[in-house]
Amino acid sequence: MPSTENQGSSSPFMSFGRSILSIRREQVHSMEANHDPNTQESEIELFLQLISKRFHDLSVVSADELLSLAWMRKLLDAFICCHEEFRVILLNNKVQVCKPPLERLVAEFFDRCLKALDICNATRDGIEKIRQWEKQLEIVLSAMDSRQRTMGEGQFRRARKALMDLAIAMLDEKETGSIFSHRNRSFGRHQSSKDQRHHLPGHSRSLSWSVSRSWSAAKQLQSIANNLVPPRGNDISATNGLAVPVFAMSYVLMFVLWALVAAIPCQDRGLQIHCSVPRHFSWGAPFILLQERIMEESKKRERRNSSGLLKEINQMERCASHMTDLVDSIHFPLTDELKTEAGQQVQEVTLLCEALKNGLDPLERQVREVFRKIMNGRTEGLEFLGSVNKPE
Amino acid sequence: MEPPESITLDAAEKIILRWDSTASEETTDRMIFDGDRREVDQYLQAVDEIQRSMSAATISDGDRKGNSTIQIAMARLEDEFRSILISNTSPLETDSLIDSSFSTHSSSINVHSGEFEEYPEDERVLRQVGESPKAGESSSRASASYRSTNSIRELDLIPAEAIDNLRCIAERMISAGYHHECVQVYGSVRKSAVDSSFRRLGVENLSIGDIQRLEWDVLEVKIRRWIRAAKVCVRILFASEKKLCEQIFKGLDTATDNACFIETVKGPAIQLFKFAEAISISRRTPEKLFKMLDLHDALLDLLPDIDAVFESESSESIRIQAAEILSRLAEAARGILSEFENAVLSEPSKVPVPGGTIHPLTRYVMNYINLISDYKQTLNELIVSKPSTGSRYSGDQTMPDMDFAEFEGRTPLALHLIWIIVILQFNVEGKSKCYRDNSLAHLFIMNNLHYIVQKAKGSQELREIIGDDYLKKLTWKYQQAATSYQRTTWVRVLYCLRDEGLHVSGSFSSGVSKSALRERFKAFNAMFEEVHRTQAMWHVPDSQLREELRISITEKLLPAYRSFLGRFRSHIESGRHPENYIKYSAEDLETAVLDFFEGYPVSQHLRRRSQ
């Protein structure tokens, strides 16, 4: 179903989340009660609250909205917003940032940023793949468009062919997604026409443009998550508390990338990464919730082998499956019942295609924007970190 | 060619059904378009007939059959389309495309020796197919600037006959509403073709992480290759693909024309630019400047062609990305220059260079700015602000500074280069303080400032940029240093040869104090020997400077010694063991001075004067 704005009213998680939030916040406040408020403290506090708020809002959406295109864009929005704030914190505290131990922590953050760039690029490829699937669906729509003429055998055959191609394409993605063996699709003059007939239209399906053949999203994510641990007490005090926002931003980065990889088809996706959830930070609560919800989604029977957890992918799979059943059960003359059902399904697919057409381009633009922001932030930060760090 | 007779609907249907891909194996063993031309025409005619009858007929259930037939025909045509494309698709003959107007030399700076190296490229300098080679780029060191005169050149990727056939098919598919399928097939086959061409051109598919991990000298090679390949990709490969789409789909449906092109090249374009993007965000260290500028220039040159090839709205993201990369490369270049200036200022080594010779930093910096002056065309456009460091900014009076008012009307680049020399000078002076021996400190400054002036004068561009006035100043400074050196070393040596204190007027004799005189000679000999031993190890690399310095020494030393000898030798010779005191003749000294500043130790024994 096309995603709607979050009504926020009926989610059972919301009150649960809120209560945890309030408990945790009290704990944090009591921890920080000893300190006198000063600009740096409030700046950090505000930042953590921002993270908490933005991701809380994301975590309490309805099941329909979670992992939809619109939700993904909100997720990336939240990331950009937090990243900007973090940038400001770094700029405001340049002197401290250039001293150990904060300097090392910030340098590690920028290392993670670098790794994030490849994931952004791989996501663009994934979005392109979804576009390809959507185009297949458009063929189905074009075939089943009953406005043009009465539905005939030819149209159903055309639809069936397109649906088969779509199924193969999506299956293909799952295969290359998990094994990354490159199916050898050779072309050339010497191929027999017989082979050509069996040749699938997706010659280039396994061509990846944005990352190398051996690149793995799962490995990349894991390397970002490695050593991502909450700062120790003496680090926090040695850095006037700045170690905490650095950790928080690093965690947010990792989480958002993890969610992206979970949702969008990526080369060698994997959802299992080893990273400690920041349980004792109040801002960590929404992430715990989100992670649970997303993992739950991935374990559902129908989604276990999905090439991506994006809601619209699920919808595509379901629509395609229903449509295939319908088309397979067609016999002439058409009953009114079949006609109605066909009409309904066509309507469903039309709405889905609309949503995809309207949602994929903006999502791609936003991924690119995330890429840009991460890259610029890193360049800027490395400049004032200076030549203290070893070359990469 | 129009078939002679028109065809009935029934006959048309029969033909279509006969070639049903899904019906029998027999019909799929061969392609219609591979066979007899008459069969092709017949088939196309049949398709046309079916379509005509469908559009003429009113909407009714009886039309189901035609409806089904058209689908069969379209499915068949799709296969035919794919088959024609595949059998006429071959990767680009890339060898013949490498343009002859590439320069044959490339400059790079060796970080360790501080010297810059020129080495020939292993280019295959071939002619473009059917064209005479373009005039080679001036291969001075300014060859590193890649502003070439290449432009878009569209090739015919597929022979005309095949294009006609493809067009025939496309026309019918599109008018039957099957343009989606058409685009799909087209895109998938052509994408593979572009991928193959990419591999032949050496366009690699590296992740950003991969690129960051590579050593810079490896990357330099890749950058060169990328520049070559990118020109071919944009101007020939992509442009030709665009032309191909136009040839097949022109006039049929502009949306399809464009959709096919984007489908084919969007992914490859992203892959291509990804490399340049990764380079633009790599760590900014000085040795990267020149290759970055090469990359910048190449991309700048390509930008109009990129805009032309990707002019459609749907390819806007590619144009934007290219422009972004360009500006990021410019930023990187500016950042590197700034980094470089900081590095020169803060280069901290306190180990004095043995012999007071030219410091590696001086060599490196001068070679570096020499190369910069080669790139001045680009850098003049990129560097737009004055240097922003110095004591006027930091308030630290121990930092160097530069009075910009002196350099009115100069380009920002010139100001930066002069500033670099100012801070180099500052750094050199700081290093000179590490020498315990003040003479050596002065010599060191003399050597290094002299080197700076020589290098600057040696390059026409650099000399123009820095300006003769400033060079005169520097010249004066090193001459000053030479004078200071002489004073520091020789004043006390020559002091031994002074008149005062030697004459005694007393009751017994008025004359020369023999003991004092003997002390003088001993002192002089000892000092001279020490200076000789020490300063033979010192090094003045520039032969002319070395000569001049020696001459200056002898001009002061010899007359003083001769005069001293002349006046007082008789007193020594009239005493015992004169050879202990008058060890050297003036000629001996002159010879000894020739040992100075050679950088080698000498034997302790000077030639004694022959008795």
PDB file of C-alpha atoms in Angstrom, chain B residues 112-275:
ATOM      1  CA  HIS B 112      62.960  11.796  -1.296  1.00  0.00           C
ATOM      2  CA  SER B 113      65.620  13.339  -3.426  1.00  0.00           C
ATOM      3  CA  GLY B 114      63.811  16.590  -3.857  1.00  0.00           C
ATOM      4  CA  GLU B 115      64.729  16.425  -7.472  1.00  0.00           C
ATOM      5  CA  PHE B 116      62.050  16.320 -10.033  1.00  0.00           C
ATOM      6  CA  GLU B 117      62.104  13.667 -12.681  1.00  0.00           C
ATOM      7  CA  GLU B 118      61.031  13.586 -16.244  1.00  0.00           C
ATOM      8  CA  TYR B 119      60.241  10.324 -17.856  1.00  0.00           C
ATOM      9  CA  PRO B 120      58.731   9.395 -21.181  1.00  0.00           C
ATOM     10  CA  GLU B 121      55.269   8.016 -21.275  1.00  0.00           C
ATOM     11  CA  ASP B 122      54.817   4.626 -22.747  1.00  0.00           C
ATOM     12  CA  GLU B 123      52.163   5.929 -25.033  1.00  0.00           C
ATOM     13  CA  ARG B 124      51.314   4.381 -28.246  1.00  0.00           C
ATOM     14  CA  VAL B 125      51.323   7.368 -30.445  1.00  0.00           C
ATOM     15  CA  LEU B 126      49.018   6.283 -33.182  1.00  0.00           C
ATOM     16  CA  ARG B 127      47.014   8.030 -35.716  1.00  0.00           C
ATOM     17  CA  GLN B 128      43.344   8.335 -35.423  1.00  0.00           C
ATOM     18  CA  VAL B 129      41.602   6.239 -37.926  1.00  0.00           C
ATOM     19  CA  GLY B 130      41.763   7.928 -41.254  1.00  0.00           C
ATOM     20  CA  GLU B 131      43.003  11.204 -39.922  1.00  0.00           C
ATOM     21  CA  SER B 132      46.374  12.802 -39.869  1.00  0.00           C
ATOM     22  CA  PRO B 133      47.811  13.187 -36.429  1.00  0.00           C
ATOM     23  CA  LYS B 134      47.106  16.403 -34.720  1.00  0.00           C
ATOM     24  CA  ALA B 135      50.033  18.635 -33.993  1.00  0.00           C
ATOM     25  CA  GLY B 136      51.722  17.446 -30.878  1.00  0.00           C
ATOM     26  CA  GLU B 137      51.415  19.444 -27.744  1.00  0.00           C
ATOM     27  CA  SER B 138      54.472  21.491 -26.955  1.00  0.00           C
ATOM     28  CA  SER B 139      56.387  19.032 -24.924  1.00  0.00           C
ATOM     29  CA  SER B 140      58.168  21.381 -22.655  1.00  0.00           C
ATOM     30  CA  ARG B 141      57.686  20.710 -19.009  1.00  0.00           C
ATOM     31  CA  ALA B 142      54.431  22.496 -19.515  1.00  0.00           C
ATOM     32  CA  SER B 143      53.401  19.304 -21.271  1.00  0.00           C
ATOM     33  CA  ALA B 144      51.773  18.300 -18.071  1.00  0.00           C
ATOM     34  CA  SER B 145      48.940  20.654 -18.935  1.00  0.00           C
ATOM     35  CA  TYR B 146      46.378  18.628 -20.815  1.00  0.00           C
ATOM     36  CA  ARG B 147      44.546  21.362 -22.615  1.00  0.00           C
ATOM     37  CA  SER B 148      44.201  19.522 -25.845  1.00  0.00           C
ATOM     38  CA  THR B 149      42.270  20.268 -28.958  1.00  0.00           C
ATOM     39  CA  ASN B 150      40.398  17.026 -29.123  1.00  0.00           C
ATOM     40  CA  SER B 151      36.705  17.129 -29.604  1.00  0.00           C
ATOM     41  CA  ILE B 152      33.723  14.896 -29.953  1.00  0.00           C
ATOM     42  CA  ARG B 153      33.987  12.259 -32.596  1.00  0.00           C
ATOM     43  CA  GLU B 154      31.086   9.969 -33.207  1.00  0.00           C
ATOM     44  CA  LEU B 155      31.772   6.579 -34.645  1.00  0.00           C
ATOM     45  CA  ASP B 156      29.364   4.339 -36.432  1.00  0.00           C
ATOM     46  CA  LEU B 157      29.098   1.531 -33.994  1.00  0.00           C
ATOM     47  CA  ILE B 158      26.796  -0.574 -36.102  1.00  0.00           C
ATOM     48  CA  PRO B 159      26.767  -0.941 -39.864  1.00  0.00           C
ATOM     49  CA  ALA B 160      24.107   0.961 -41.738  1.00  0.00           C
ATOM     50  CA  GLU B 161      22.203  -2.081 -42.922  1.00  0.00           C
ATOM     51  CA  ALA B 162      21.820  -3.376 -39.411  1.00  0.00           C
ATOM     52  CA  ILE B 163      20.671   0.059 -38.317  1.00  0.00           C
ATOM     53  CA  ASP B 164      17.997   0.011 -40.958  1.00  0.00           C
ATOM     54  CA  ASN B 165      16.761  -3.321 -39.744  1.00  0.00           C
ATOM     55  CA  LEU B 166      16.803  -2.239 -36.147  1.00  0.00           C
ATOM     56  CA  ARG B 167      14.898   0.833 -37.088  1.00  0.00           C
ATOM     57  CA  CYS B 168      12.295  -1.151 -38.939  1.00  0.00           C
ATOM     58  CA  ILE B 169      11.749  -3.253 -35.882  1.00  0.00           C
ATOM     59  CA  ALA B 170      11.791  -0.367 -33.437  1.00  0.00           C
ATOM     60  CA  GLU B 171       9.267   1.523 -35.480  1.00  0.00           C
ATOM     61  CA  ARG B 172       6.807  -1.312 -35.294  1.00  0.00           C
ATOM     62  CA  MET B 173       7.393  -2.117 -31.661  1.00  0.00           C
ATOM     63  CA  ILE B 174       6.919   1.476 -30.652  1.00  0.00           C
ATOM     64  CA  SER B 175       3.773   1.980 -32.650  1.00  0.00           C
ATOM     65  CA  ALA B 176       2.337  -1.176 -31.113  1.00  0.00           C
ATOM     66  CA  GLY B 177       3.019   0.238 -27.667  1.00  0.00           C
ATOM     67  CA  TYR B 178       5.941  -2.062 -26.945  1.00  0.00           C
ATOM     68  CA  HIS B 179       8.591   0.601 -26.524  1.00  0.00           C
ATOM     69  CA  HIS B 180       9.362  -0.538 -22.976  1.00  0.00           C
ATOM     70  CA  GLU B 181      10.544  -3.903 -24.212  1.00  0.00           C
ATOM     71  CA  CYS B 182      12.532  -2.231 -26.913  1.00  0.00           C
ATOM     72  CA  VAL B 183      14.370  -0.038 -24.456  1.00  0.00           C
ATOM     73  CA  GLN B 184      15.008  -2.999 -22.175  1.00  0.00           C
ATOM     74  CA  VAL B 185      16.615  -5.103 -24.850  1.00  0.00           C
ATOM     75  CA  TYR B 186      18.589  -2.260 -26.263  1.00  0.00           C
ATOM     76  CA  GLY B 187      19.882  -1.183 -22.883  1.00  0.00           C
ATOM     77  CA  SER B 188      20.949  -4.604 -21.751  1.00  0.00           C
ATOM     78  CA  VAL B 189      22.936  -5.411 -24.884  1.00  0.00           C
ATOM     79  CA  ARG B 190      24.574  -2.026 -25.210  1.00  0.00           C
ATOM     80  CA  LYS B 191      25.466  -1.824 -21.535  1.00  0.00           C
ATOM     81  CA  SER B 192      27.475  -5.001 -21.874  1.00  0.00           C
ATOM     82  CA  ALA B 193      29.171  -3.541 -24.895  1.00  0.00           C
ATOM     83  CA  VAL B 194      30.132  -0.391 -23.023  1.00  0.00           C
ATOM     84  CA  ASP B 195      31.386  -2.489 -20.154  1.00  0.00           C
ATOM     85  CA  SER B 196      33.621  -4.407 -22.550  1.00  0.00           C
ATOM     86  CA  SER B 197      34.934  -1.227 -24.080  1.00  0.00           C
ATOM     87  CA  PHE B 198      35.653   0.056 -20.625  1.00  0.00           C
ATOM     88  CA  ARG B 199      37.758  -2.936 -19.861  1.00  0.00           C
ATOM     89  CA  ARG B 200      39.684  -2.484 -23.054  1.00  0.00           C
ATOM     90  CA  LEU B 201      40.308   1.136 -22.265  1.00  0.00           C
ATOM     91  CA  GLY B 202      41.558   0.174 -18.852  1.00  0.00           C
ATOM     92  CA  VAL B 203      38.769   1.849 -16.950  1.00  0.00           C
ATOM     93  CA  GLU B 204      38.847   0.084 -13.659  1.00  0.00           C
ATOM     94  CA  ASN B 205      36.042  -0.490 -11.252  1.00  0.00           C
ATOM     95  CA  LEU B 206      37.616   0.342  -7.937  1.00  0.00           C
ATOM     96  CA  SER B 207      35.803   1.271  -4.785  1.00  0.00           C
ATOM     97  CA  ILE B 208      36.667   4.526  -3.082  1.00  0.00           C
ATOM     98  CA  GLY B 209      38.200   2.513  -0.274  1.00  0.00           C
ATOM     99  CA  ASP B 210      40.426   0.639  -2.730  1.00  0.00           C
ATOM    100  CA  ILE B 211      41.679   3.882  -4.190  1.00  0.00           C
ATOM    101  CA  GLN B 212      42.460   5.447  -0.839  1.00  0.00           C
ATOM    102  CA  ARG B 213      44.578   2.471   0.092  1.00  0.00           C
ATOM    103  CA  LEU B 214      46.836   2.688  -2.946  1.00  0.00           C
ATOM    104  CA  GLU B 215      50.226   4.347  -2.862  1.00  0.00           C
ATOM    105  CA  TRP B 216      50.348   7.660  -4.625  1.00  0.00           C
ATOM    106  CA  ASP B 217      52.858   6.622  -7.245  1.00  0.00           C
ATOM    107  CA  VAL B 218      50.550   3.800  -8.242  1.00  0.00           C
ATOM    108  CA  LEU B 219      47.697   6.268  -8.401  1.00  0.00           C
ATOM    109  CA  GLU B 220      49.687   8.610 -10.596  1.00  0.00           C
ATOM    110  CA  VAL B 221      49.888   5.950 -13.244  1.00  0.00           C
ATOM    111  CA  LYS B 222      46.182   5.294 -12.904  1.00  0.00           C
ATOM    112  CA  ILE B 223      45.399   8.969 -13.193  1.00  0.00           C
ATOM    113  CA  ARG B 224      47.299   9.214 -16.423  1.00  0.00           C
ATOM    114  CA  ARG B 225      45.482   6.217 -17.783  1.00  0.00           C
ATOM    115  CA  TRP B 226      42.180   7.546 -16.596  1.00  0.00           C
ATOM    116  CA  ILE B 227      42.699  10.858 -18.353  1.00  0.00           C
ATOM    117  CA  ARG B 228      43.422   9.079 -21.610  1.00  0.00           C
ATOM    118  CA  ALA B 229      40.486   6.762 -21.187  1.00  0.00           C
ATOM    119  CA  ALA B 230      38.040   9.447 -20.077  1.00  0.00           C
ATOM    120  CA  LYS B 231      38.627  11.456 -23.209  1.00  0.00           C
ATOM    121  CA  VAL B 232      37.851   8.457 -25.338  1.00  0.00           C
ATOM    122  CA  CYS B 233      34.865   7.508 -23.208  1.00  0.00           C
ATOM    123  CA  VAL B 234      33.188  10.884 -23.281  1.00  0.00           C
ATOM    124  CA  ARG B 235      34.106  12.099 -26.731  1.00  0.00           C
ATOM    125  CA  ILE B 236      33.953   8.875 -28.661  1.00  0.00           C
ATOM    126  CA  LEU B 237      32.271   6.079 -26.763  1.00  0.00           C
ATOM    127  CA  PHE B 238      29.373   7.905 -25.159  1.00  0.00           C
ATOM    128  CA  ALA B 239      28.968  10.272 -28.056  1.00  0.00           C
ATOM    129  CA  SER B 240      28.770   7.338 -30.430  1.00  0.00           C
ATOM    130  CA  GLU B 241      26.239   5.554 -28.279  1.00  0.00           C
ATOM    131  CA  LYS B 242      24.145   8.680 -28.357  1.00  0.00           C
ATOM    132  CA  LYS B 243      24.412   8.791 -32.099  1.00  0.00           C
ATOM    133  CA  LEU B 244      23.436   5.155 -32.330  1.00  0.00           C
ATOM    134  CA  CYS B 245      20.287   5.781 -30.325  1.00  0.00           C
ATOM    135  CA  GLU B 246      19.439   8.646 -32.597  1.00  0.00           C
ATOM    136  CA  GLN B 247      20.066   6.577 -35.674  1.00  0.00           C
ATOM    137  CA  ILE B 248      17.778   3.828 -34.532  1.00  0.00           C
ATOM    138  CA  PHE B 249      15.074   5.776 -32.758  1.00  0.00           C
ATOM    139  CA  LYS B 250      15.103   9.159 -34.353  1.00  0.00           C
ATOM    140  CA  GLY B 251      11.742  10.436 -35.359  1.00  0.00           C
ATOM    141  CA  LEU B 252      10.029   7.466 -33.800  1.00  0.00           C
ATOM    142  CA  ASP B 253       9.768   8.640 -30.275  1.00  0.00           C
ATOM    143  CA  THR B 254      12.099  11.084 -28.594  1.00  0.00           C
ATOM    144  CA  ALA B 255      11.447   9.642 -25.193  1.00  0.00           C
ATOM    145  CA  THR B 256      12.670   6.242 -26.331  1.00  0.00           C
ATOM    146  CA  ASP B 257      15.736   7.714 -27.981  1.00  0.00           C
ATOM    147  CA  ASN B 258      16.767   9.393 -24.778  1.00  0.00           C
ATOM    148  CA  ALA B 259      15.697   6.542 -22.519  1.00  0.00           C
ATOM    149  CA  CYS B 260      17.879   4.119 -24.430  1.00  0.00           C
ATOM    150  CA  PHE B 261      20.863   6.386 -24.239  1.00  0.00           C
ATOM    151  CA  ILE B 262      20.533   6.979 -20.510  1.00  0.00           C
ATOM    152  CA  GLU B 263      19.890   3.311 -19.904  1.00  0.00           C
ATOM    153  CA  THR B 264      23.088   2.469 -21.706  1.00  0.00           C
ATOM    154  CA  VAL B 265      25.507   5.032 -20.339  1.00  0.00           C
ATOM    155  CA  LYS B 266      24.339   6.154 -16.937  1.00  0.00           C
ATOM    156  CA  GLY B 267      25.991   3.314 -15.041  1.00  0.00           C
ATOM    157  CA  PRO B 268      29.227   3.487 -17.000  1.00  0.00           C
ATOM    158  CA  ALA B 269      29.403   7.257 -16.591  1.00  0.00           C
ATOM    159  CA  ILE B 270      29.024   6.882 -12.851  1.00  0.00           C
ATOM    160  CA  GLN B 271      31.753   4.294 -12.813  1.00  0.00           C
ATOM    161  CA  LEU B 272      34.030   6.499 -14.854  1.00  0.00           C
ATOM    162  CA  PHE B 273      33.659   9.578 -12.692  1.00  0.00           C
ATOM    163  CA  LYS B 274      33.876   7.661  -9.485  1.00  0.00           C
ATOM    164  CA  PHE B 275      37.640   7.408  -9.913  1.00  0.00           C
TER     165      PHE B 275
END
